[in-house]
Amino acid sequence: MFRFPSGLLYCRLHRRKLSTTPSRPPSLPLSHPIYLIWGSNTGVGKTLVSAGIAAASLFSSATTSSQFHYLKPLQTGFPADSDSRFVINKLRQLSLLRNPSVHLSTSHRVLNVSPAVLETNPLVGEEGRGPSELHCKTLYAWEEAVSPHLAAEREGLAVKDSVVLETLGECFEEVVERGAGRERSDVLCVVETAGGVASPGPSGTLQCDLYRPFRIPAVLVGDGRLGGISGTISAYESLTLRGYDVVAVAFEDHGLLNEGPLMSYMRNKVPVLVLPPIPRDLSNDLIEWFENSHHIFSNLKEIMLSAYFERIKKLQDMPREARDIIWWPFTQHQLVPDGGVTVIDSRCGENFSIFKVQKTEVIAPQFDACASWWTQGPDAIMQAELAREMGYTAARFGHVMFPENVHEPALNCAELLLQGVGKGWASRTYFSDNGSTAIEIALKMAFRKFSVDHGIIVDCHEDTTNERPTELMVLALQRSYHGDTLGAMEAQAPSSYTGFLQQPWYTGRGLFLDPPSVFMHNNTWNVSIPEGYNWENLKGESIAFSSCDEVFHKGRDKSELATVYSSYISEVLSRFKGSKNVGALIMEPVIQGAGGMHMVDPLFQRVLVNECRSRKIPVIFDEVFTGFWRLGVETAAELIHCVPDIACFGKLLTGGIIPLAVTLATSAVFDSFIGDSKLKALLHGHSYSAHAMGCAAAVKSIQWFKDPCSNPNITSEGRLLRELWDDKMVRRISSHPAIQRVVTLGTLCAVELKAEGTSAGYGSLYARPLLEKLREDGIYMRPLGNVIYLLCGPCTSPEVCNQLLAKLHRQLDEFDGYKN
């Protein structure tokens, strides 16, 4: 019977009960360098490189007290094959050779083994006491020498990705504990992967995706054999495409001079190190090879340390450097406190990875509850898919101009839009670069349609004057916001964004209605009706609802409140006469975003659309924020049960990976621009109109979000997202004494804090202490004055949303604002 060698600790894992509650990815400590060792394929010498780096780290100086950690998360072929055992045995041999009088302190543990591995008595694996320490761990081991996903399936040791990451995170914590008090460069940790870059982990996830939440810097072990150039470049591109930093490439010399093409390809930005040929004699203990390679591994170690210190310095300096040269949007720089600049190292799915100083410096995950200013939707898998799609498209097209041209991404995108958000009403897609410019285009379209319908335009063959037969205005809503460009700002009501300080040219070319809003307070959904409506005689059931579904019910069309709304709108429009005409209705359907996350009564918006239809006023829906599942449906038009003549989309259109916007229009709107003269065409456009990368990202996102196979939140009918926010917790928050109102819909949960005077409104800093606590608790939020909000993606699990709500409720209990 096989017996394990002494000096090892083995712990059997009896199929750990896997939690269904998602956990936040662990932090990556930066107190000492940590590197991933990747291979361009299996059998290229990853473990030899790990051992060589360990020798260079531990034996570089007789007077240095060093510590080296070797972690092998996934090991198959165990116990006959054990990379961690190989490392510890070779380092013991090298230690005796280099300095026999100085003992090397070692420890070796295997944390979890599959049931297929023979039973053994657990043995503590610590040997010797010396100034230098070597700690080796294997996290999960299987007996069969196959890919981890096959071994896990066959041997009954299934391990979720999150569990692998949690276990690895615990090992990192031990590295920090053991290294406490030592200099940064005196401790080095390497994490050696299994097989090649794209080899599957135990769940089937590719390892390059499995470890991506940590984004640990990488050393790539290339292939010096015939065909190795291709394999090494493919592995390198797989890593960089996912956002890994590869600091060096090392490979065994096979006499084929592979380093030349590799250095040329990498343009000398990544060092390429060539190791001596490895003896093929199985009886060779490789000690001489390690000795001959020592100077190369010492060079590699110095490269790793240099990259580590450069990264630390950059992370530390970025806040100060940013303050000196960057002008942030929507930010009063004088009010940004010391320590108030968040350094974002990367993003993985729904989480920022931020540089944070706790007891030590770490890269910590932080849930992006702003959905990066309302654009983001991808989980980590979709993020990688979008990166690949955009890389392909950039390589294929670069950028090509669009007028009178067509390319596949633009055509596919237009078709999907007309079959999706524009289904049943739109016939044309007009591409632009962001939401505000999409609104500018929409206004031009609507005004032309109105002018044609009302006989204002007769002949435009020679439109060379600036004469205006009439002044066209918009019909819009108070608290509206349609973008930052000058024309878009003219179409919104006066606000903090339009005053003389911000926009001296602003006049507000519109008639702005004060809309009724809907919100939850004390467990009840309420309709708040502003002054000017004759609603005093309404029954209570018309303005109070037990559920949000009742608010959107089409049956409300027959209510007394519908009549009140119609009378109010008709009366206001009848007072608007003279040389000015209302040439377009523009509104954000259901949710007014930048205006404070207010939910407008969908009944009011439906009545408003009908009133405009009867007067031949074109209707524009600004869905830049609300479109593509943001409110739980693909288009908010489904919530108010009516369609526009023109609609604008952006933000989530591309999954938030790159800017792109579209303006959809009916055939009738398009026809109003058709004629014999170019002067009658829509003379508007952008250099990057319909840029191929944006269109390709939009195609991928549109398909991804509505497919139940890729988005588990899509219901079986494919028309709705499942409920993401726990109703009981939402109701508890709505009853909290600190809360004025709550709005939850689709991916949005907005909360207005009770505040008065200068503590209320967009300029308020009232919410800052609460947001600081939430950021410490792992949630990145940005306020709209005293309104705060949680915004997730269409693919975010309800479990994650419930965790966010629980943290918010807990921090509300500690919030001093309402107590004072």
mmCIF file with all atom_site columns, C-alpha atoms in Angstrom, residues 38-50 219-229 232 248-260 262 271-281 284 286 289-290 292-293 296-297 300:
data_model
loop_
_atom_site.group_PDB
_atom_site.id
_atom_site.type_symbol
_atom_site.label_atom_id
_atom_site.label_alt_id
_atom_site.label_comp_id
_atom_site.label_asym_id
_atom_site.label_entity_id
_atom_site.label_seq_id
_atom_site.pdbx_PDB_ins_code
_atom_site.Cartn_x
_atom_site.Cartn_y
_atom_site.Cartn_z
_atom_site.occupancy
_atom_site.B_iso_or_equiv
_atom_site.pdbx_formal_charge
_atom_site.auth_seq_id
_atom_site.auth_comp_id
_atom_site.auth_asym_id
_atom_site.auth_atom_id
_atom_site.pdbx_PDB_model_num
ATOM 1  C CA . TRP A 1 38  ? 0.799  30.257 -16.205 1.00 0.00 ? 38  TRP A CA 1
ATOM 2  C CA . GLY A 1 39  ? 1.791  27.757 -18.873 1.00 0.00 ? 39  GLY A CA 1
ATOM 3  C CA . SER A 1 40  ? 1.228  28.077 -22.598 1.00 0.00 ? 40  SER A CA 1
ATOM 4  C CA . ASN A 1 41  ? 0.389  24.377 -22.383 1.00 0.00 ? 41  ASN A CA 1
ATOM 5  C CA . THR A 1 42  ? 0.775  21.458 -20.052 1.00 0.00 ? 42  THR A CA 1
ATOM 6  C CA . GLY A 1 43  ? 4.267  20.034 -19.699 1.00 0.00 ? 43  GLY A CA 1
ATOM 7  C CA . VAL A 1 44  ? 6.176  23.257 -20.439 1.00 0.00 ? 44  VAL A CA 1
ATOM 8  C CA . GLY A 1 45  ? 7.897  23.432 -17.034 1.00 0.00 ? 45  GLY A CA 1
ATOM 9  C CA . LYS A 1 46  ? 5.737  25.642 -14.820 1.00 0.00 ? 46  LYS A CA 1
ATOM 10 C CA . THR A 1 47  ? 6.819  23.810 -11.672 1.00 0.00 ? 47  THR A CA 1
ATOM 11 C CA . LEU A 1 48  ? 10.490 24.065 -12.618 1.00 0.00 ? 48  LEU A CA 1
ATOM 12 C CA . VAL A 1 49  ? 10.072 27.811 -13.048 1.00 0.00 ? 49  VAL A CA 1
ATOM 13 C CA . SER A 1 50  ? 8.251  28.061 -9.698  1.00 0.00 ? 50  SER A CA 1
ATOM 14 C CA . VAL A 1 219 ? 4.608  35.065 -15.388 1.00 0.00 ? 219 VAL A CA 1
ATOM 15 C CA . LEU A 1 220 ? 3.980  33.041 -18.529 1.00 0.00 ? 220 LEU A CA 1
ATOM 16 C CA . VAL A 1 221 ? 5.977  29.861 -19.102 1.00 0.00 ? 221 VAL A CA 1
ATOM 17 C CA . GLY A 1 222 ? 6.179  29.621 -22.858 1.00 0.00 ? 222 GLY A CA 1
ATOM 18 C CA . ASP A 1 223 ? 7.059  26.784 -25.189 1.00 0.00 ? 223 ASP A CA 1
ATOM 19 C CA . GLY A 1 224 ? 10.457 26.556 -26.872 1.00 0.00 ? 224 GLY A CA 1
ATOM 20 C CA . ARG A 1 225 ? 9.499  23.595 -29.035 1.00 0.00 ? 225 ARG A CA 1
ATOM 21 C CA . LEU A 1 226 ? 8.363  23.508 -32.653 1.00 0.00 ? 226 LEU A CA 1
ATOM 22 C CA . GLY A 1 227 ? 4.978  25.234 -32.706 1.00 0.00 ? 227 GLY A CA 1
ATOM 23 C CA . GLY A 1 228 ? 5.757  26.905 -29.393 1.00 0.00 ? 228 GLY A CA 1
ATOM 24 C CA . ILE A 1 229 ? 5.795  30.425 -30.805 1.00 0.00 ? 229 ILE A CA 1
ATOM 25 C CA . THR A 1 232 ? 2.985  31.084 -26.416 1.00 0.00 ? 232 THR A CA 1
ATOM 26 C CA . ALA A 1 248 ? 7.750  38.164 -18.152 1.00 0.00 ? 248 ALA A CA 1
ATOM 27 C CA . VAL A 1 249 ? 7.837  35.143 -20.440 1.00 0.00 ? 249 VAL A CA 1
ATOM 28 C CA . ALA A 1 250 ? 10.267 32.277 -19.761 1.00 0.00 ? 250 ALA A CA 1
ATOM 29 C CA . PHE A 1 251 ? 10.780 29.044 -21.656 1.00 0.00 ? 251 PHE A CA 1
ATOM 30 C CA . GLU A 1 252 ? 13.193 26.164 -22.153 1.00 0.00 ? 252 GLU A CA 1
ATOM 31 C CA . ASP A 1 253 ? 15.681 26.461 -24.992 1.00 0.00 ? 253 ASP A CA 1
ATOM 32 C CA . HIS A 1 254 ? 15.150 23.794 -27.659 1.00 0.00 ? 254 HIS A CA 1
ATOM 33 C CA . GLY A 1 255 ? 17.604 25.357 -30.100 1.00 0.00 ? 255 GLY A CA 1
ATOM 34 C CA . LEU A 1 256 ? 14.875 26.841 -32.326 1.00 0.00 ? 256 LEU A CA 1
ATOM 35 C CA . LEU A 1 257 ? 15.473 30.499 -31.386 1.00 0.00 ? 257 LEU A CA 1
ATOM 36 C CA . ASN A 1 258 ? 11.830 31.037 -30.475 1.00 0.00 ? 258 ASN A CA 1
ATOM 37 C CA . GLU A 1 259 ? 12.822 34.073 -28.436 1.00 0.00 ? 259 GLU A CA 1
ATOM 38 C CA . GLY A 1 260 ? 13.426 36.161 -31.569 1.00 0.00 ? 260 GLY A CA 1
ATOM 39 C CA . LEU A 1 262 ? 8.427  36.371 -29.411 1.00 0.00 ? 262 LEU A CA 1
ATOM 40 C CA . PRO A 1 271 ? 11.057 40.455 -21.059 1.00 0.00 ? 271 PRO A CA 1
ATOM 41 C CA . VAL A 1 272 ? 11.638 37.039 -22.653 1.00 0.00 ? 272 VAL A CA 1
ATOM 42 C CA . LEU A 1 273 ? 13.991 34.736 -20.718 1.00 0.00 ? 273 LEU A CA 1
ATOM 43 C CA . VAL A 1 274 ? 15.477 31.558 -22.158 1.00 0.00 ? 274 VAL A CA 1
ATOM 44 C CA . LEU A 1 275 ? 16.282 28.684 -19.795 1.00 0.00 ? 275 LEU A CA 1
ATOM 45 C CA . PRO A 1 276 ? 18.907 25.992 -20.516 1.00 0.00 ? 276 PRO A CA 1
ATOM 46 C CA . PRO A 1 277 ? 17.710 22.684 -21.990 1.00 0.00 ? 277 PRO A CA 1
ATOM 47 C CA . ILE A 1 278 ? 16.234 20.395 -19.345 1.00 0.00 ? 278 ILE A CA 1
ATOM 48 C CA . PRO A 1 279 ? 17.910 16.978 -19.043 1.00 0.00 ? 279 PRO A CA 1
ATOM 49 C CA . ARG A 1 280 ? 15.674 14.192 -20.305 1.00 0.00 ? 280 ARG A CA 1
ATOM 50 C CA . ASP A 1 281 ? 17.340 11.494 -18.173 1.00 0.00 ? 281 ASP A CA 1
ATOM 51 C CA . ASN A 1 284 ? 18.847 13.271 -13.248 1.00 0.00 ? 284 ASN A CA 1
ATOM 52 C CA . LEU A 1 286 ? 18.102 18.507 -11.987 1.00 0.00 ? 286 LEU A CA 1
ATOM 53 C CA . TRP A 1 289 ? 20.269 22.427 -14.126 1.00 0.00 ? 289 TRP A CA 1
ATOM 54 C CA . PHE A 1 290 ? 18.934 24.631 -11.329 1.00 0.00 ? 290 PHE A CA 1
ATOM 55 C CA . ASN A 1 292 ? 23.126 26.664 -14.207 1.00 0.00 ? 292 ASN A CA 1
ATOM 56 C CA . SER A 1 293 ? 19.784 28.495 -14.387 1.00 0.00 ? 293 SER A CA 1
ATOM 57 C CA . ILE A 1 296 ? 18.239 33.582 -15.085 1.00 0.00 ? 296 ILE A CA 1
ATOM 58 C CA . PHE A 1 297 ? 15.852 32.947 -12.217 1.00 0.00 ? 297 PHE A CA 1
ATOM 59 C CA . LEU A 1 300 ? 13.277 36.865 -13.317 1.00 0.00 ? 300 LEU A CA 1
#
